[in-house]
Amino acid sequence: MTTTENARRNGVDTAALFATIDAVAANREIAEFRFRATNTWISGTHNRSSIHGFHGAGQELTHGREHTYDSDHPAILTGGDQGPTGPEFLLHALAACLTSGIANIAAARGVTLTEVSSTVEGDIDLLGILGLDEGVRNGYSRIAISFRLRGDDADALRDVVERSRARSAVLDVLTNGVPVHIDVDAG
Amino acid sequence: MTTTENARRNGVDTAALFATIDAVAANREIAEFRFRATNTWISGTHNRSSIHGFHGAGQELTHGREHTYDSDHPAILTGGDQGPTGPEFLLHALAACLTSGIANIAAARGVTLTEVSSTVEGDIDLLGILGLDEGVRNGYSRIAISFRLRGDDADALRDVVERSRARSAVLDVLTNGVPVHIDVDAG
């Protein structure tokens, strides 16, 4: 790794990346992060989330600006189509997480990328959420993501994707599940 | 339910909602949907997804317009902070899915809403994705979502949230997991 420690490759500051890993290894409690979104119902199935602050490295932090995202059901599902559905944002979350990982891992290994693109699709049978068939699950039955990578040799690129798969936070949650606690203040 | 079938409540067209459920019950194969996102790497951990087309009700459909979402790592994780991380979008996906469900279910039951807001937080120990502790998972160890609802009586509001929880596509995937297939074209 010494040959790449001072390089910027694929737009990744690899020196900063390795320094961050070293800093966390020396002070493991700074690895505890808490990410956050707030959501407000607008009308019908239309609602809006804000993502701004998060906790990490022992402190409260913020993104450079607040990001807001509208979600809704499409017209064919009797919504106002003011944005994608939650399940569609979940597909974006997966592609984004794997792609960020690919860029970091490639840079750390000295692998040059010229293109990373992907299409992610999720199959869902709405008989579940519509309550029409108790044998059908509510969520996706299957998600498939197809990557196209160009850059260094194909074996190196495939190894980078495999390592990103093995280290993806979103893929872990989607494939292995996570406990979700729901609290309600109903007045 | 007959008293609400012609009403628009909470911004939901309940007559259209019931008609849609009846149409699907009579023609179950139209319930098969395939949602989709495409993602393109930009530089470093910065990448951008597009959500536009989807398959449903036996046809190829599109949202009214294409939606694009940037994702990146924050500066403290050596990214360019051009957008939230994938795991943060996942929190938004959960809040959006549950909130759309709450609005639909409340309308179907004749329950009036005046406010639905939520905060969703996910705890993640980065020792996992940084490869510093094989005993730490890559993804969230726990997600917690707190809802505040106002409108009709508290018991009715709590029952609506419980029903949305029981019928949420995103909650199902997050708590039960889903098979994810990854295909790579590396040139």
CSV table of N, CA, C and O in Angstrom, one decimal, chain A residues 58-158:
chain,number,residue,atom,x,y,z
A,58,GLY,N,-17.6,10.9,18.1
A,58,GLY,CA,-17.7,11.5,19.4
A,58,GLY,C,-18.3,12.9,19.4
A,58,GLY,O,-18.3,13.6,20.4
A,59,GLN,N,-19.0,13.3,18.3
A,59,GLN,CA,-19.5,14.7,18.3
A,59,GLN,C,-20.8,14.7,17.4
A,59,GLN,O,-21.0,13.8,16.6
A,60,GLU,N,-21.5,15.8,17.5
A,60,GLU,CA,-22.7,16.0,16.7
A,60,GLU,C,-22.2,16.8,15.4
A,60,GLU,O,-21.5,17.8,15.6
A,61,LEU,N,-22.5,16.3,14.3
A,61,LEU,CA,-22.0,16.9,13.0
A,61,LEU,C,-23.2,17.2,12.1
A,61,LEU,O,-24.3,16.7,12.3
A,62,THR,N,-22.9,17.9,11.0
A,62,THR,CA,-23.9,18.1,10.0
A,62,THR,C,-23.3,18.0,8.6
A,62,THR,O,-22.1,18.2,8.5
A,63,HIS,N,-24.1,17.6,7.7
A,63,HIS,CA,-23.7,17.7,6.3
A,63,HIS,C,-23.6,19.2,6.0
A,63,HIS,O,-24.2,20.1,6.7
A,64,GLY,N,-22.9,19.5,4.9
A,64,GLY,CA,-22.7,20.9,4.5
A,64,GLY,C,-24.0,21.7,4.3
A,64,GLY,O,-24.1,22.9,4.5
A,65,ARG,N,-25.1,21.0,3.9
A,65,ARG,CA,-26.4,21.6,3.8
A,65,ARG,C,-27.4,20.5,4.1
A,65,ARG,O,-27.2,19.3,4.1
A,66,GLU,N,-28.6,21.0,4.4
A,66,GLU,CA,-29.8,20.1,4.6
A,66,GLU,C,-30.2,19.6,3.3
A,66,GLU,O,-30.4,20.4,2.3
A,67,HIS,N,-30.5,18.3,3.2
A,67,HIS,CA,-31.1,17.7,2.0
A,67,HIS,C,-32.5,17.3,2.3
A,67,HIS,O,-32.8,16.7,3.3
A,68,THR,N,-33.4,17.6,1.3
A,68,THR,CA,-34.8,17.2,1.5
A,68,THR,C,-35.2,16.3,0.3
A,68,THR,O,-34.8,16.5,-0.8
A,69,TYR,N,-36.0,15.3,0.6
A,69,TYR,CA,-36.5,14.3,-0.4
A,69,TYR,C,-37.9,14.1,-0.2
A,69,TYR,O,-38.4,13.7,0.8
A,70,ASP,N,-38.7,14.3,-1.3
A,70,ASP,CA,-40.1,14.0,-1.3
A,70,ASP,C,-40.4,12.6,-1.7
A,70,ASP,O,-39.7,12.0,-2.6
A,71,SER,N,-41.3,11.9,-1.1
A,71,SER,CA,-41.7,10.6,-1.5
A,71,SER,C,-43.3,10.6,-1.6
A,71,SER,O,-44.0,11.3,-1.0
A,72,ASP,N,-43.7,9.7,-2.5
A,72,ASP,CA,-45.2,9.6,-2.8
A,72,ASP,C,-45.4,8.3,-3.4
A,72,ASP,O,-44.5,7.6,-3.8
A,73,HIS,N,-46.7,7.9,-3.6
A,73,HIS,CA,-47.0,6.8,-4.5
A,73,HIS,C,-47.3,7.3,-5.9
A,73,HIS,O,-47.7,8.5,-6.1
A,74,PRO,N,-47.0,6.5,-6.9
A,74,PRO,CA,-47.3,6.9,-8.3
A,74,PRO,C,-48.8,6.9,-8.5
A,74,PRO,O,-49.6,6.4,-7.7
A,75,ALA,N,-49.2,7.6,-9.6
A,75,ALA,CA,-50.6,7.7,-9.9
A,75,ALA,C,-51.3,6.4,-10.0
A,75,ALA,O,-52.5,6.2,-9.5
A,76,ILE,N,-50.7,5.4,-10.5
A,76,ILE,CA,-51.3,4.1,-10.7
A,76,ILE,C,-51.6,3.4,-9.4
A,76,ILE,O,-52.5,2.5,-9.3
A,77,LEU,N,-50.9,3.9,-8.3
A,77,LEU,CA,-51.2,3.4,-7.0
A,77,LEU,C,-52.0,4.5,-6.2
A,77,LEU,O,-51.8,4.6,-5.0
A,78,THR,N,-52.7,5.3,-6.9
A,78,THR,CA,-53.6,6.3,-6.3
A,78,THR,C,-52.9,7.4,-5.5
A,78,THR,O,-53.5,8.1,-4.7
A,79,GLY,N,-51.6,7.6,-5.8
A,79,GLY,CA,-50.8,8.7,-5.2
A,79,GLY,C,-50.7,9.9,-6.1
A,79,GLY,O,-51.2,9.9,-7.2
A,80,GLY,N,-50.1,10.9,-5.6
A,80,GLY,CA,-49.9,12.2,-6.3
A,80,GLY,C,-48.6,12.2,-7.1
A,80,GLY,O,-48.3,13.2,-7.8
A,81,ASP,N,-47.8,11.2,-7.0
A,81,ASP,CA,-46.5,11.1,-7.8
A,81,ASP,C,-45.6,12.3,-7.6
A,81,ASP,O,-45.0,12.8,-8.5
A,82,GLN,N,-45.5,12.7,-6.4
A,82,GLN,CA,-44.6,13.9,-6.0
A,82,GLN,C,-43.2,13.4,-5.8
A,82,GLN,O,-42.3,14.3,-5.5
A,83,GLY,N,-42.9,12.1,-5.9
A,83,GLY,CA,-41.6,11.6,-5.7
A,83,GLY,C,-41.7,10.1,-5.8
A,83,GLY,O,-42.8,9.5,-5.8
A,84,PRO,N,-40.5,9.4,-5.7
A,84,PRO,CA,-40.5,7.9,-5.7
A,84,PRO,C,-41.1,7.4,-4.4
A,84,PRO,O,-41.1,8.1,-3.4
A,85,THR,N,-41.4,6.1,-4.4
A,85,THR,CA,-41.8,5.4,-3.2
A,85,THR,C,-40.6,5.1,-2.3
A,85,THR,O,-39.5,5.1,-2.8
A,86,GLY,N,-40.9,4.8,-1.0
A,86,GLY,CA,-39.8,4.3,-0.2
A,86,GLY,C,-39.1,3.1,-0.7
A,86,GLY,O,-37.8,3.1,-0.7
A,87,PRO,N,-39.7,2.1,-1.3
A,87,PRO,CA,-39.0,1.0,-1.8
A,87,PRO,C,-38.0,1.4,-3.0
A,87,PRO,O,-37.0,0.7,-3.1
A,88,GLU,N,-38.4,2.4,-3.7
A,88,GLU,CA,-37.4,2.9,-4.8
A,88,GLU,C,-36.2,3.6,-4.2
A,88,GLU,O,-35.1,3.4,-4.7
A,89,PHE,N,-36.4,4.3,-3.1
A,89,PHE,CA,-35.3,5.0,-2.5
A,89,PHE,C,-34.3,3.9,-1.9
A,89,PHE,O,-33.1,4.1,-1.8
A,90,LEU,N,-34.9,2.8,-1.5
A,90,LEU,CA,-34.1,1.7,-0.9
A,90,LEU,C,-33.2,1.2,-2.0
A,90,LEU,O,-32.0,0.8,-1.7
A,91,LEU,N,-33.6,1.1,-3.3
A,91,LEU,CA,-32.8,0.6,-4.4
A,91,LEU,C,-31.6,1.6,-4.6
A,91,LEU,O,-30.5,1.2,-4.8
A,92,HIS,N,-31.9,2.9,-4.6
A,92,HIS,CA,-30.9,3.9,-4.7
A,92,HIS,C,-29.9,3.8,-3.5
A,92,HIS,O,-28.7,3.9,-3.8
A,93,ALA,N,-30.4,3.6,-2.3
A,93,ALA,CA,-29.5,3.4,-1.2
A,93,ALA,C,-28.5,2.3,-1.4
A,93,ALA,O,-27.3,2.4,-1.1
A,94,LEU,N,-28.9,1.2,-1.9
A,94,LEU,CA,-28.0,0.0,-2.2
A,94,LEU,C,-27.0,0.4,-3.2
A,94,LEU,O,-25.8,0.1,-3.1
A,95,ALA,N,-27.4,0.9,-4.4
A,95,ALA,CA,-26.5,1.2,-5.5
A,95,ALA,C,-25.5,2.3,-5.0
A,95,ALA,O,-24.3,2.2,-5.3
A,96,ALA,N,-25.9,3.3,-4.2
A,96,ALA,CA,-25.0,4.3,-3.7
A,96,ALA,C,-24.0,3.8,-2.8
A,96,ALA,O,-22.8,4.1,-2.9
A,97,CYS,N,-24.4,2.9,-1.9
A,97,CYS,CA,-23.5,2.4,-0.9
A,97,CYS,C,-22.4,1.5,-1.5
A,97,CYS,O,-21.2,1.6,-1.3
A,98,LEU,N,-22.8,0.6,-2.5
A,98,LEU,CA,-21.9,-0.3,-3.1
A,98,LEU,C,-20.9,0.5,-4.0
A,98,LEU,O,-19.7,0.2,-4.1
A,99,THR,N,-21.4,1.6,-4.7
A,99,THR,CA,-20.6,2.3,-5.6
A,99,THR,C,-19.6,3.2,-4.8
A,99,THR,O,-18.4,3.3,-5.2
A,100,SER,N,-20.0,3.8,-3.7
A,100,SER,CA,-19.0,4.5,-2.9
A,100,SER,C,-17.9,3.5,-2.4
A,100,SER,O,-16.7,3.9,-2.4
A,101,GLY,N,-18.3,2.4,-2.0
A,101,GLY,CA,-17.3,1.4,-1.5
A,101,GLY,C,-16.4,0.9,-2.6
A,101,GLY,O,-15.2,0.8,-2.4
A,102,ILE,N,-16.9,0.8,-3.9
A,102,ILE,CA,-16.1,0.4,-5.0
A,102,ILE,C,-15.0,1.4,-5.2
A,102,ILE,O,-13.8,1.1,-5.4
A,103,ALA,N,-15.4,2.7,-5.2
A,103,ALA,CA,-14.4,3.8,-5.4
A,103,ALA,C,-13.3,3.8,-4.4
A,103,ALA,O,-12.1,3.9,-4.7
A,104,ASN,N,-13.7,3.7,-3.1
A,104,ASN,CA,-12.7,3.7,-2.0
A,104,ASN,C,-11.8,2.5,-2.1
A,104,ASN,O,-10.6,2.6,-1.9
A,105,ILE,N,-12.4,1.3,-2.3
A,105,ILE,CA,-11.6,0.1,-2.3
A,105,ILE,C,-10.6,0.1,-3.5
A,105,ILE,O,-9.5,-0.3,-3.3
A,106,ALA,N,-11.1,0.5,-4.6
A,106,ALA,CA,-10.2,0.5,-5.8
A,106,ALA,C,-9.1,1.5,-5.5
A,106,ALA,O,-7.9,1.1,-5.8
A,107,ALA,N,-9.3,2.6,-5.0
A,107,ALA,CA,-8.3,3.6,-4.7
A,107,ALA,C,-7.3,3.0,-3.7
A,107,ALA,O,-6.0,3.1,-3.9
A,108,ALA,N,-7.8,2.4,-2.7
A,108,ALA,CA,-6.9,1.8,-1.7
A,108,ALA,C,-6.0,0.7,-2.3
A,108,ALA,O,-4.9,0.5,-1.8
A,109,ARG,N,-6.5,0.0,-3.3
A,109,ARG,CA,-5.7,-1.1,-3.9
A,109,ARG,C,-4.9,-0.6,-5.1
A,109,ARG,O,-4.2,-1.4,-5.8
A,110,GLY,N,-5.0,0.7,-5.4
A,110,GLY,CA,-4.3,1.2,-6.6
A,110,GLY,C,-4.9,0.8,-7.9
A,110,GLY,O,-4.2,0.7,-8.9
A,111,VAL,N,-6.2,0.5,-7.9
A,111,VAL,CA,-6.9,0.1,-9.1
A,111,VAL,C,-7.6,1.4,-9.7
A,111,VAL,O,-8.3,2.0,-9.0
A,112,THR,N,-7.3,1.7,-10.9
A,112,THR,CA,-7.9,2.8,-11.6
A,112,THR,C,-9.3,2.5,-12.2
A,112,THR,O,-9.4,1.5,-12.9
A,113,LEU,N,-10.3,3.4,-11.9
A,113,LEU,CA,-11.6,3.2,-12.5
A,113,LEU,C,-11.8,4.3,-13.5
A,113,LEU,O,-11.4,5.5,-13.3
A,114,THR,N,-12.5,4.0,-14.6
A,114,THR,CA,-12.9,5.0,-15.6
A,114,THR,C,-14.4,5.1,-15.7
A,114,THR,O,-15.0,6.0,-16.1
A,115,GLU,N,-15.1,4.0,-15.3
A,115,GLU,CA,-16.6,4.0,-15.3
A,115,GLU,C,-17.1,3.0,-14.3
A,115,GLU,O,-16.5,1.9,-14.2
A,116,VAL,N,-18.1,3.4,-13.5
A,116,VAL,CA,-18.9,2.5,-12.7
A,116,VAL,C,-20.3,2.9,-12.9
A,116,VAL,O,-20.7,4.0,-12.5
A,117,SER,N,-21.1,2.0,-13.5
A,117,SER,CA,-22.6,2.3,-13.6
A,117,SER,C,-23.3,1.1,-13.2
A,117,SER,O,-22.8,-0.1,-13.3
A,118,SER,N,-24.6,1.2,-12.8
A,118,SER,CA,-25.3,0.1,-12.3
A,118,SER,C,-26.8,0.3,-12.5
A,118,SER,O,-27.3,1.5,-12.5
A,119,THR,N,-27.5,-0.7,-12.6
A,119,THR,CA,-29.0,-0.7,-12.6
A,119,THR,C,-29.4,-1.7,-11.5
A,119,THR,O,-28.9,-2.8,-11.5
A,120,VAL,N,-30.3,-1.2,-10.7
A,120,VAL,CA,-30.8,-2.1,-9.6
A,120,VAL,C,-32.3,-2.2,-9.7
A,120,VAL,O,-33.0,-1.2,-9.9
A,121,GLU,N,-32.8,-3.4,-9.6
A,121,GLU,CA,-34.2,-3.7,-9.8
A,121,GLU,C,-34.7,-4.5,-8.6
A,121,GLU,O,-34.0,-5.4,-8.1
A,122,GLY,N,-35.9,-4.2,-8.2
A,122,GLY,CA,-36.6,-5.0,-7.1
A,122,GLY,C,-37.9,-5.5,-7.5
A,122,GLY,O,-38.8,-4.7,-8.0
A,123,ASP,N,-38.2,-6.8,-7.3
A,123,ASP,CA,-39.5,-7.4,-7.7
A,123,ASP,C,-40.4,-7.4,-6.4
A,123,ASP,O,-40.0,-7.9,-5.4
A,124,ILE,N,-41.6,-6.9,-6.6
A,124,ILE,CA,-42.5,-6.9,-5.5
A,124,ILE,C,-43.9,-7.2,-6.0
A,124,ILE,O,-44.3,-6.7,-7.0
A,125,ASP,N,-44.6,-8.1,-5.3
A,125,ASP,CA,-45.9,-8.5,-5.6
A,125,ASP,C,-46.8,-7.8,-4.6
A,125,ASP,O,-46.8,-8.1,-3.4
A,126,LEU,N,-47.6,-6.8,-5.1
A,126,LEU,CA,-48.4,-6.0,-4.2
A,126,LEU,C,-49.6,-6.7,-3.6
A,126,LEU,O,-50.3,-6.1,-2.8
A,127,LEU,N,-49.8,-7.9,-3.9
A,127,LEU,CA,-50.8,-8.7,-3.2
A,127,LEU,C,-50.5,-8.7,-1.7
A,127,LEU,O,-51.5,-8.8,-0.9
A,128,GLY,N,-49.3,-8.6,-1.4
A,128,GLY,CA,-48.9,-8.6,0.1
A,128,GLY,C,-49.4,-7.4,0.8
A,128,GLY,O,-50.2,-7.4,1.7
A,129,ILE,N,-48.9,-6.2,0.3
A,129,ILE,CA,-49.2,-5.0,1.0
A,129,ILE,C,-50.7,-4.6,0.9
A,129,ILE,O,-51.2,-3.8,1.7
A,130,LEU,N,-51.3,-5.1,-0.2
A,130,LEU,CA,-52.7,-4.8,-0.3
A,130,LEU,C,-53.6,-5.7,0.5
A,130,LEU,O,-54.8,-5.5,0.6
A,131,GLY,N,-53.0,-6.6,1.2
A,131,GLY,CA,-53.7,-7.5,2.1
A,131,GLY,C,-54.6,-8.5,1.3
A,131,GLY,O,-55.6,-9.1,1.9
A,132,LEU,N,-54.2,-8.8,0.1
A,132,LEU,CA,-55.0,-9.7,-0.7
A,132,LEU,C,-54.5,-11.2,-0.7
A,132,LEU,O,-55.2,-12.1,-1.2
A,133,ASP,N,-53.3,-11.4,-0.2
A,133,ASP,CA,-52.8,-12.8,-0.1
A,133,ASP,C,-51.8,-12.9,1.0
A,133,ASP,O,-50.7,-12.3,1.0
A,134,GLU,N,-52.2,-13.6,2.1
A,134,GLU,CA,-51.3,-13.6,3.3
A,134,GLU,C,-50.1,-14.4,3.0
A,134,GLU,O,-49.1,-14.4,3.8
A,135,GLY,N,-50.0,-15.2,1.9
A,135,GLY,CA,-48.8,-16.0,1.6
A,135,GLY,C,-47.8,-15.2,0.8
A,135,GLY,O,-46.7,-15.7,0.5
A,136,VAL,N,-48.1,-13.9,0.5
A,136,VAL,CA,-47.2,-13.0,-0.2
A,136,VAL,C,-46.5,-12.0,0.7
A,136,VAL,O,-47.3,-11.3,1.5
A,137,ARG,N,-45.2,-11.9,0.7
A,137,ARG,CA,-44.6,-11.0,1.6
A,137,ARG,C,-44.9,-9.5,1.2
A,137,ARG,O,-45.2,-9.3,0.0
A,138,ASN,N,-44.7,-8.6,2.2
A,138,ASN,CA,-44.9,-7.2,1.9
A,138,ASN,C,-43.9,-6.6,1.0
A,138,ASN,O,-44.1,-5.7,0.1
A,139,GLY,N,-42.6,-7.0,1.2
A,139,GLY,CA,-41.5,-6.3,0.5
A,139,GLY,C,-41.0,-7.0,-0.7
A,139,GLY,O,-41.7,-7.9,-1.3
A,140,TYR,N,-39.9,-6.6,-1.2
A,140,TYR,CA,-39.3,-7.2,-2.4
A,140,TYR,C,-39.1,-8.7,-2.2
A,140,TYR,O,-38.6,-9.1,-1.1
A,141,SER,N,-39.3,-9.5,-3.2
A,141,SER,CA,-39.0,-10.9,-3.1
A,141,SER,C,-37.5,-11.1,-3.6
A,141,SER,O,-36.9,-12.1,-3.2
A,142,ARG,N,-37.0,-10.2,-4.4
A,142,ARG,CA,-35.7,-10.3,-4.9
A,142,ARG,C,-35.2,-8.9,-5.4
A,142,ARG,O,-36.0,-8.2,-6.0
A,143,ILE,N,-33.9,-8.6,-5.1
A,143,ILE,CA,-33.3,-7.4,-5.7
A,143,ILE,C,-32.1,-7.9,-6.5
A,143,ILE,O,-31.4,-8.8,-6.1
A,144,ALA,N,-31.9,-7.3,-7.7
A,144,ALA,CA,-30.8,-7.6,-8.6
A,144,ALA,C,-30.1,-6.4,-9.0
A,144,ALA,O,-30.8,-5.4,-9.4
A,145,ILE,N,-28.8,-6.3,-8.9
A,145,ILE,CA,-28.0,-5.2,-9.3
A,145,ILE,C,-27.0,-5.6,-10.3
A,145,ILE,O,-26.2,-6.6,-10.1
A,146,SER,N,-26.9,-4.9,-11.4
A,146,SER,CA,-26.0,-5.2,-12.5
A,146,SER,C,-25.0,-4.1,-12.6
A,146,SER,O,-25.4,-2.9,-12.9
A,147,PHE,N,-23.7,-4.4,-12.4
A,147,PHE,CA,-22.7,-3.3,-12.5
A,147,PHE,C,-21.9,-3.4,-13.8
A,147,PHE,O,-21.7,-4.5,-14.4
A,148,ARG,N,-21.6,-2.3,-14.3
A,148,ARG,CA,-20.6,-2.2,-15.5
A,148,ARG,C,-19.4,-1.4,-15.0
A,148,ARG,O,-19.6,-0.2,-14.6
A,149,LEU,N,-18.3,-2.0,-15.0
A,149,LEU,CA,-17.0,-1.3,-14.6
A,149,LEU,C,-16.0,-1.3,-15.8
A,149,LEU,O,-15.9,-2.3,-16.5
A,150,ARG,N,-15.3,-0.2,-15.9
A,150,ARG,CA,-14.2,-0.1,-16.8
A,150,ARG,C,-13.0,0.6,-16.1
A,150,ARG,O,-13.2,1.4,-15.2
A,151,GLY,N,-11.8,0.2,-16.5
A,151,GLY,CA,-10.6,0.8,-15.9
A,151,GLY,C,-9.5,-0.2,-16.0
A,151,GLY,O,-9.2,-0.7,-17.2
A,152,ASP,N,-8.9,-0.7,-14.9
A,152,ASP,CA,-7.9,-1.7,-15.0
A,152,ASP,C,-8.4,-3.0,-15.4
A,152,ASP,O,-9.6,-3.1,-15.7
A,153,ASP,N,-7.6,-4.0,-15.3
A,153,ASP,CA,-8.0,-5.3,-15.8
A,153,ASP,C,-9.2,-5.9,-15.1
A,153,ASP,O,-9.5,-5.6,-13.9
A,154,ALA,N,-10.0,-6.7,-15.8
A,154,ALA,CA,-11.3,-7.2,-15.4
A,154,ALA,C,-11.2,-7.9,-14.1
A,154,ALA,O,-12.1,-7.8,-13.2
A,155,ASP,N,-10.2,-8.8,-13.9
A,155,ASP,CA,-10.1,-9.5,-12.6
A,155,ASP,C,-10.0,-8.6,-11.4
A,155,ASP,O,-10.6,-8.8,-10.4
A,156,ALA,N,-9.2,-7.5,-11.6
A,156,ALA,CA,-9.0,-6.6,-10.5
A,156,ALA,C,-10.3,-5.8,-10.2
A,156,ALA,O,-10.7,-5.6,-9.0
A,157,LEU,N,-11.0,-5.5,-11.3
A,157,LEU,CA,-12.3,-4.8,-11.1
A,157,LEU,C,-13.3,-5.7,-10.4
A,157,LEU,O,-14.1,-5.3,-9.5
A,158,ARG,N,-13.4,-6.9,-10.8
A,158,ARG,CA,-14.3,-7.9,-10.2
A,158,ARG,C,-14.0,-8.1,-8.7
A,158,ARG,O,-14.9,-8.2,-7.9
